Coordinates of C-alpha atoms and ligand atoms in Angstrom, one line a residue:
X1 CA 4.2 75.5 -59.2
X2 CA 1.3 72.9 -58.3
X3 CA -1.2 75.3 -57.3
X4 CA -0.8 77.8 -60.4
X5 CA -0.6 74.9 -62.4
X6 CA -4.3 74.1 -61.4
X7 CA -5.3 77.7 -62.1
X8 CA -8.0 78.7 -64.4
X9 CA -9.7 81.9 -64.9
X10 CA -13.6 82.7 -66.2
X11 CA -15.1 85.7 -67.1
X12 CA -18.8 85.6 -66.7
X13 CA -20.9 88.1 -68.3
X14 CA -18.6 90.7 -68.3
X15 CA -19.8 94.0 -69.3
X16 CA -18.3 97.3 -69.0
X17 CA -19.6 100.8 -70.0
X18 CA -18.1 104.6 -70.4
X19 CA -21.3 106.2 -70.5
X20 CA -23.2 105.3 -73.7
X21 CA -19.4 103.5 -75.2
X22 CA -20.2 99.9 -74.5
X23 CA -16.4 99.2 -74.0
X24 CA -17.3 95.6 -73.3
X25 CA -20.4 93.9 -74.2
X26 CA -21.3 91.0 -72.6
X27 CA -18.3 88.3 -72.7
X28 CA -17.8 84.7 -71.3
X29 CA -14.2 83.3 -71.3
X30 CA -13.0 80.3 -69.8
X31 CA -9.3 80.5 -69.7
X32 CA -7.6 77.0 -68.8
X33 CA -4.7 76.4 -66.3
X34 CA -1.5 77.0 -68.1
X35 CA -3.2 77.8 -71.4
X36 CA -2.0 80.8 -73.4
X37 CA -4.9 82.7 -74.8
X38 CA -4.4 85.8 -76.9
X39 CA -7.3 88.8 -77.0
X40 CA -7.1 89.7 -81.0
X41 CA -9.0 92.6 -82.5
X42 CA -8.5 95.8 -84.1
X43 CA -8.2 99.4 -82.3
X44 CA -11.1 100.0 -79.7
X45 CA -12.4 96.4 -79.8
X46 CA -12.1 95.9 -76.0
X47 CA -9.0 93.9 -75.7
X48 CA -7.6 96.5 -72.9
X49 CA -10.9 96.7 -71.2
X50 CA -11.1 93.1 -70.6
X51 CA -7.4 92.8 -69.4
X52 CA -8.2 95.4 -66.9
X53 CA -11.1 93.3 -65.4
X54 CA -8.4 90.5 -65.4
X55 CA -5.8 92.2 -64.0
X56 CA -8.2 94.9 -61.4
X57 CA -7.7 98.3 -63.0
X58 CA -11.0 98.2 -64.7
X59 CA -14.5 97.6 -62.7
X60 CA -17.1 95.8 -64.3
X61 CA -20.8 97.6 -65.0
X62 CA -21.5 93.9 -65.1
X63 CA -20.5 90.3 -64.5
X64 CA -17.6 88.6 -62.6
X65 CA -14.1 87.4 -62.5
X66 CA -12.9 84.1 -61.1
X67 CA -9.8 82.6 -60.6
X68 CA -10.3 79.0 -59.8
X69 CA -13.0 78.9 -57.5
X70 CA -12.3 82.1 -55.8
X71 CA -14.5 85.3 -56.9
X72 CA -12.1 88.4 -57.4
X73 CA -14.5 90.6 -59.3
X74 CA -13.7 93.5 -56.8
X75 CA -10.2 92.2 -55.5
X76 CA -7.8 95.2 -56.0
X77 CA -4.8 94.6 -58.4
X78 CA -2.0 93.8 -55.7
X79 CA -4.2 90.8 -54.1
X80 CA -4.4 88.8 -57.3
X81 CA -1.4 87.2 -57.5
X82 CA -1.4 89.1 -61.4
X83 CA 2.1 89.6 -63.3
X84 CA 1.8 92.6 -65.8
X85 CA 3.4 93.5 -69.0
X86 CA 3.0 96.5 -70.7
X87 CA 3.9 98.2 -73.9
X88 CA 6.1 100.4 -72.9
X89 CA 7.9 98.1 -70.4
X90 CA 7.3 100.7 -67.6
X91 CA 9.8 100.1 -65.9
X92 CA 11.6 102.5 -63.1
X93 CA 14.7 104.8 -65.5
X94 CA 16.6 105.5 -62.2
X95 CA 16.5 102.2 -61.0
X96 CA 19.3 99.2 -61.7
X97 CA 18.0 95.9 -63.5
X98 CA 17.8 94.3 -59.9
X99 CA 15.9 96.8 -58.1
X100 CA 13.3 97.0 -61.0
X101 CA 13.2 92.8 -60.9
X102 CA 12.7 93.1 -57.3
X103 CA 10.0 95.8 -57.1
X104 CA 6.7 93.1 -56.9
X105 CA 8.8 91.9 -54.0
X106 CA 9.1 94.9 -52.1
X107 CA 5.6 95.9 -52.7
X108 CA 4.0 92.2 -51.4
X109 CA 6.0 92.6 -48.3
X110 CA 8.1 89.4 -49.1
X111 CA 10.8 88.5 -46.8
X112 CA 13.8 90.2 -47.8
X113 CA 16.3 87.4 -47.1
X114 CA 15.2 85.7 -50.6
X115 CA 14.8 88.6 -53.0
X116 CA 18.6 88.4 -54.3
X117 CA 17.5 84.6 -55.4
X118 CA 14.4 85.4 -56.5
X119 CA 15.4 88.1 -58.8
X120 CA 18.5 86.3 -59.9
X121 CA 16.6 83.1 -61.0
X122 CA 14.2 85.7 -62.6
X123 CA 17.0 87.3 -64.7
X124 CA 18.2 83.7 -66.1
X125 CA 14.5 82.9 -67.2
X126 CA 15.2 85.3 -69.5
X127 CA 18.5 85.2 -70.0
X128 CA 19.4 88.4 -68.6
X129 CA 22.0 86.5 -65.9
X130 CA 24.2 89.0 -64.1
X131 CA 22.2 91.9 -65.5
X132 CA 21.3 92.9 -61.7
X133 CA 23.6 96.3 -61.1
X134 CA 22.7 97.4 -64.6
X135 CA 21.3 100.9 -65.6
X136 CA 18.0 100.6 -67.3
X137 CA 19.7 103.5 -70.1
X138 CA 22.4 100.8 -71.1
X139 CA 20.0 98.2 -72.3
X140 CA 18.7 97.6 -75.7
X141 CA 14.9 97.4 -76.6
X142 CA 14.1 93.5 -76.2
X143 CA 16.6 93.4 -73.0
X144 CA 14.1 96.3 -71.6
X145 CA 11.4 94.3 -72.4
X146 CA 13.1 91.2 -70.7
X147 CA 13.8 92.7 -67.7
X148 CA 9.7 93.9 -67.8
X149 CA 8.6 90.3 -67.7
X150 CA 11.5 89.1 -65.3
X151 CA 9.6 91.6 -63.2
X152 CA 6.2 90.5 -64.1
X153 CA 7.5 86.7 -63.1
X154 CA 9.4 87.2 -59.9
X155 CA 6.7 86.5 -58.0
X156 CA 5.3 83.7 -59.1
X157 CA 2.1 84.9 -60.5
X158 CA -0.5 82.3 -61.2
X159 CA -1.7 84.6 -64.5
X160 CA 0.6 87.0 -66.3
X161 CA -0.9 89.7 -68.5
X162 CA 0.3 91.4 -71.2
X163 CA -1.4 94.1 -73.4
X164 CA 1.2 94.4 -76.7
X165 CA 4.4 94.0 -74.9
X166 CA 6.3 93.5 -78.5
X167 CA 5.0 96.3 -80.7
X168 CA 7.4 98.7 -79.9
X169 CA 10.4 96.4 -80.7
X170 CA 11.1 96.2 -84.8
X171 CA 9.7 93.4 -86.6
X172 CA 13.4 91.3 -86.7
X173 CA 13.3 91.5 -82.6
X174 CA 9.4 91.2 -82.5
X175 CA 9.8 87.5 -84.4
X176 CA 12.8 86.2 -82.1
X177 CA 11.1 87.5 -78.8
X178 CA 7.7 85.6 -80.0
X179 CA 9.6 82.6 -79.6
X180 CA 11.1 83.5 -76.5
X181 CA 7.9 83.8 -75.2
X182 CA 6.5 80.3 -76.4
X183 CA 9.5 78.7 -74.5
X184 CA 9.2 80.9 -71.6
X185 CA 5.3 80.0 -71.6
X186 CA 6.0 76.6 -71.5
X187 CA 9.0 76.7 -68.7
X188 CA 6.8 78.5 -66.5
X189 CA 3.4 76.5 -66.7
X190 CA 1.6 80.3 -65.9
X191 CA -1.6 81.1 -67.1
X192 CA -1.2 83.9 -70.1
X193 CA -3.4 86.2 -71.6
X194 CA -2.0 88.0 -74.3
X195 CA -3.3 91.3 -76.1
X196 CA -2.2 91.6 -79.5
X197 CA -3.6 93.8 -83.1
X198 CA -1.6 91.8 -84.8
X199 CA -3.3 88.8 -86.4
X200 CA 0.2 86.5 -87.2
X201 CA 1.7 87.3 -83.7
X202 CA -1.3 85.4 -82.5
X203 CA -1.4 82.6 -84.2
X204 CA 1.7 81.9 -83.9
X205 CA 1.9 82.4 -80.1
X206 CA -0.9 80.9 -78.6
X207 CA -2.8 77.8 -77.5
X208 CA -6.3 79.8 -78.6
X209 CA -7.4 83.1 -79.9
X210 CA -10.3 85.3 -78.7
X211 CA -11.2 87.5 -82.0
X212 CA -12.7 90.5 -80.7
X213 CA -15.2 93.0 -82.1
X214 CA -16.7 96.1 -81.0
X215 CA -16.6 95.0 -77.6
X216 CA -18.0 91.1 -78.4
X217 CA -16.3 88.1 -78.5
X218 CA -17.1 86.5 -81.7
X219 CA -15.1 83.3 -82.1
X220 CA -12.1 81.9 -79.8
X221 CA -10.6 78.8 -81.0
X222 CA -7.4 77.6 -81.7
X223 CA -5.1 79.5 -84.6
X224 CA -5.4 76.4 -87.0
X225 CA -9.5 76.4 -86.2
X226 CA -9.6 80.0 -86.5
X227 CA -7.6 80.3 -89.4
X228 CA -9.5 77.5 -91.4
X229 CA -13.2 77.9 -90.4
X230 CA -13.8 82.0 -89.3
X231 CA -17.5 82.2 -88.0
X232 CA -18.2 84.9 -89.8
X233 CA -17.1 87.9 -92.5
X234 CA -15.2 90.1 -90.0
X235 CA -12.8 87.0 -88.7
X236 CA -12.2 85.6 -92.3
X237 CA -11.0 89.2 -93.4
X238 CA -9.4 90.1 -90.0
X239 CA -7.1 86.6 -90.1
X240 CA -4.9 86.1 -93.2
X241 CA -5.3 87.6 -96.6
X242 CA -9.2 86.9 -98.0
X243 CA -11.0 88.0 -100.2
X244 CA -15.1 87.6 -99.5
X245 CA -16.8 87.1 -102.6
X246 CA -20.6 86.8 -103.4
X247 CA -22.4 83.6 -103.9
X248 CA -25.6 81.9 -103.4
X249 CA -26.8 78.6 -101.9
X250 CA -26.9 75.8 -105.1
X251 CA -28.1 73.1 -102.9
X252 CA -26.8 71.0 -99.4
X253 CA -22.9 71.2 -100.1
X254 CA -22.4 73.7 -102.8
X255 CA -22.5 77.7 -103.9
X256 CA -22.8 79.0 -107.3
X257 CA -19.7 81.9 -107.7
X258 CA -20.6 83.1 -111.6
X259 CA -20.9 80.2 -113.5
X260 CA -19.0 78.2 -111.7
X261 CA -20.7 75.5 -108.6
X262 CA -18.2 75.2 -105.6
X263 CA -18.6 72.1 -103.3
X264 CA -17.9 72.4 -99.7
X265 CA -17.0 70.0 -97.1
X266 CA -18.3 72.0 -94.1
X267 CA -22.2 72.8 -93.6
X268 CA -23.0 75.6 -94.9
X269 CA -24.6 78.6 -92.8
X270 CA -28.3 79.4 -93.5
X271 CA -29.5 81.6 -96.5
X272 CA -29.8 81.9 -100.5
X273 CA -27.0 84.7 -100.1
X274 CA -23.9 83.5 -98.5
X275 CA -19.9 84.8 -99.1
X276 CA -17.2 82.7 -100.3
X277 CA -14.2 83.7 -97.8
X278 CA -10.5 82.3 -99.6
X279 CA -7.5 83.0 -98.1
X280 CA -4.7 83.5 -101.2
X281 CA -2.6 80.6 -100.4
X282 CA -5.8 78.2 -100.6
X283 CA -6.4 79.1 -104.3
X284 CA -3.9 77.0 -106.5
X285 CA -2.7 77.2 -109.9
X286 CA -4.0 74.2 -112.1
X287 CA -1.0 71.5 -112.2
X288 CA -3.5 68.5 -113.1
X289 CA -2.4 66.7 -109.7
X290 CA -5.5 67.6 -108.0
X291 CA -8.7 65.5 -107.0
X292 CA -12.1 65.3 -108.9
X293 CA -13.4 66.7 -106.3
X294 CA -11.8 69.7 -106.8
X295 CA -13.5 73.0 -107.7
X296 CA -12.0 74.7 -110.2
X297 CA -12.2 78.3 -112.1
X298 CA -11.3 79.8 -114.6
X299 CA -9.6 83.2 -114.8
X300 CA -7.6 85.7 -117.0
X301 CA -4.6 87.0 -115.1
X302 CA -4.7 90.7 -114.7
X303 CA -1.2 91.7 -112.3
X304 CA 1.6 89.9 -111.4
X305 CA 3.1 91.7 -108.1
X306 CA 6.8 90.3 -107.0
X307 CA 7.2 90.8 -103.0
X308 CA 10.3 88.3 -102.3
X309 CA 9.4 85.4 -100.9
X310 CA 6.1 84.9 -102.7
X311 CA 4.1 86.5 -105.4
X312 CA 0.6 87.9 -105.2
X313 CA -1.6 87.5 -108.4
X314 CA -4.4 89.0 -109.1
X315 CA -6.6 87.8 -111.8
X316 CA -10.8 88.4 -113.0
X317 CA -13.2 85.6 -113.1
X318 CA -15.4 85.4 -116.6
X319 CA -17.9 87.6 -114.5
X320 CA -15.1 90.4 -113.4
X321 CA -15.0 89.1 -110.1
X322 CA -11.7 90.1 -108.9
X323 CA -9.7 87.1 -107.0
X324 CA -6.1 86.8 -106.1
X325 CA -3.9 84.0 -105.4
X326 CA -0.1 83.7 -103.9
X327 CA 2.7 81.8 -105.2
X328 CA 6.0 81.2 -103.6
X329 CA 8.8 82.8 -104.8
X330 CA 10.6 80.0 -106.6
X331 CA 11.3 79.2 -110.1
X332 CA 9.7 76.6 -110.7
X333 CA 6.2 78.0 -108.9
X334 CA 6.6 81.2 -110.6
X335 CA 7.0 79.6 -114.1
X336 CA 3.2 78.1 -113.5
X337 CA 2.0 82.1 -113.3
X338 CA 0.4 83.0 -116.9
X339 CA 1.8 86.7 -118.0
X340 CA -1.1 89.3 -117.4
X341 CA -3.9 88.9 -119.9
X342 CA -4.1 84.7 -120.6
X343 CA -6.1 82.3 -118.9
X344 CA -5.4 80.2 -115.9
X345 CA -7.5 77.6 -114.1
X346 CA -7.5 77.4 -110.7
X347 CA -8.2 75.1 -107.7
X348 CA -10.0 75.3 -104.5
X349 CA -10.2 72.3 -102.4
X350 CA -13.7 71.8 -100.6
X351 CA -11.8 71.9 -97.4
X352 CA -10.8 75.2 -98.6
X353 CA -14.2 76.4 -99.6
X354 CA -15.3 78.5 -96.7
X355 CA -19.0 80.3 -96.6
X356 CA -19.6 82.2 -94.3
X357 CA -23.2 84.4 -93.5
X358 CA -23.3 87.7 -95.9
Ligands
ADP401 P1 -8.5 98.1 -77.5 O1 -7.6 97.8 -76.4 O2 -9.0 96.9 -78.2 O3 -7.9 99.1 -78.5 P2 -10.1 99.4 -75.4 O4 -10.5 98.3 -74.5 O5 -9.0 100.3 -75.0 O6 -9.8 98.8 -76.9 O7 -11.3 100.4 -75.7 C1 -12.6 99.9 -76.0 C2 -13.6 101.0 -76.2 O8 -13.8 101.6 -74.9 C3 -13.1 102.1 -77.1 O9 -14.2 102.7 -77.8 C4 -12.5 103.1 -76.1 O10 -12.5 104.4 -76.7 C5 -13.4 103.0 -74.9 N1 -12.7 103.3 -73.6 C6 -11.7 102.6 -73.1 N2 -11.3 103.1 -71.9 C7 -12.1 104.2 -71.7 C8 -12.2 105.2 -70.6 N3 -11.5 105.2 -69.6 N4 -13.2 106.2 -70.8 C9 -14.0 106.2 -71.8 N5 -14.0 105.3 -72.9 C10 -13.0 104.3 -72.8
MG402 MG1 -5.5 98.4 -76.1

């Protein structure tokens, strides 16, 4: 446990090309012992191509790879000390649970006398005890995908990978093996990158998030930074629910949206144009409770949309910018929502008021 608790992994400069695709385009990552660090971005941004420098499968055009203070930029995959989890779970149909578990084992040459331990202390990580002469055919989705990190764990790995190991499960199974994997994270002390599309699974999972973009990492922070102070237009939209609205510098701390001036507590990027990035739940309705410092607009409610647990409402500034705003899904929150057509103000704290670069 001691030495993998005292492993870190850096990628320097990593570049990698498919001919004129720039796959990967120039990224640094410092990755802290222990820390669990998920690669989020859309289709094609690179989040595969930089686990496969991690894990081996992919050569750099450029850069290196370090783990600790050894160099394994050209270290093949089985001499990395790397546990894998897929998609797909790949694991062996006509093999039991056991011999699946017990695979890494066989292929690192490990003394045989310990596997039946190893895999069996393996199997209760994630709670799967007694699961060993089991077909792979009789299990259920998230067991398959249990049994695929059992696997990727058996060894001891000092880094464990894995490129969307929950988005073939349904969303009920998705949510209860995201916690799973929190506690498991935190049992185990391993060092885990995480690929994900899927903005909420990664705030919710990890320590930090590296937002990628056509091959460039453009911001990594932690979910809470992330969430509340995107670097730029693509991260704001790509995290949460925001609309980006057009305004322009009016002074140190403040942006004119319309007629309205919005203060800011954050320094605002350079520029007379700038955009105005709010997140739904940040706009409030008017209750009178709020600040003097608060910024507040006024709007005429144009669509009231009922989705359970909240309400999404959509209303026009006096300009016909289009904002919207949620409301939870209780009485007394939805009695503060105007019917389509009147006039609401609303609040934005100046913690809330997020510009970022047009
Ligand atoms: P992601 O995992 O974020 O969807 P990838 O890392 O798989 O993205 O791909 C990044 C880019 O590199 C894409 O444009 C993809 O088409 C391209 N790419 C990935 N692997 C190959 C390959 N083996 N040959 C050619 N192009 C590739
Ligand atoms: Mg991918």
């Amino acid at each position: 446990m001691d030495a993998r608790a005292k492993t870190g992994v850096s990628i320097r400069s990593a570049a990698k090309r498919y001919g004129p695709v720039i796959a990967l385009d120039d990224v640094s990552l410092d990755i802290e012992p222990g820390e669990f660090v998920s690669l989020l971005g859309p289709s094609g941004s690179g989040k595969t191509t930089l686990l496969g420098i991690l894990g081996g499968f992919v050569q750099p055009s450029s850069g290196s790879v370090w783990v600790g203070e050894r160099d394994i930029t050209f270290a093949p995959p089985h001499k990395r000390n790397i546990g894998i989890v897929f998609q797909n779970y790949a694991l062996f149909p006509h093999m039991t649970v056991g011999e699946n578990v017990a695979f890494p084992l066989r292929a690192r040459r490990d003394p045989k006398a310990g596997w039946a331990k190893k895999v069996a202390d393996a199997l209760a990580m994630v709670e799967l005890s007694g699961y060993e002469s089991r077909n792979i055919s009789q299990l259920s989705g998230g067991q398959r995908q249990r049994v695929a990190l059992a696997r990727a764990m058996v060894f001891e790995p000092q880094l464990i990978l894995m490129d969307e190991p929950l988005s073939a499960l349904d969303k009920q199974l998705r949510e209860t093996m995201q916690i799973e994997l929190r506690r498991l994270h935190r049992k185990l002390g391993a060092t885990i990158v995480y690929v994900t599309h899927d903005q909420r699974e990664a705030l919710t999972m990890s320590d930090r998030v590296a937002v990628l973009k056509n091959g460039k990492l453009v911001q990594i922070d932690t979910p809470e930074r992330l969430y509340d102070r995107p670097c730029d237009a693509f991260v704001a939209s790509f995290i949460g629910e925001a609309t980006l609205l057009d305004v322009r510098r009016a002074g140190d701390d403040a942006v004119r949206l319309g007629d309205a001036v919005l203060r800011t507590a954050h320094p605002l990027p350079r520029g007379e144009r700038l955009l105005l990035a709010v997140q739904t739940e940040k706009l409030v309705i008017d209750g009178g409770a709020t600040g003097p410092a608060a910024n507040k607009l006024t709007c005429r409610v144009t669509e009231v949309l009922y989705q359970g647990e909240s309400l999404r409402v959509f209303a026009t500034l006096a300009d016909g910018t289009s904002i919207s705003l949620r409301q939870p899904g209780n009485h007394n929150a939805r009695r503060r929502i105007p019917a389509p057509g009147e006039h609401m103000t609303v609040v934005l704290d100046p913690q809330d008021t997020i510009v970022v670069p047009a």
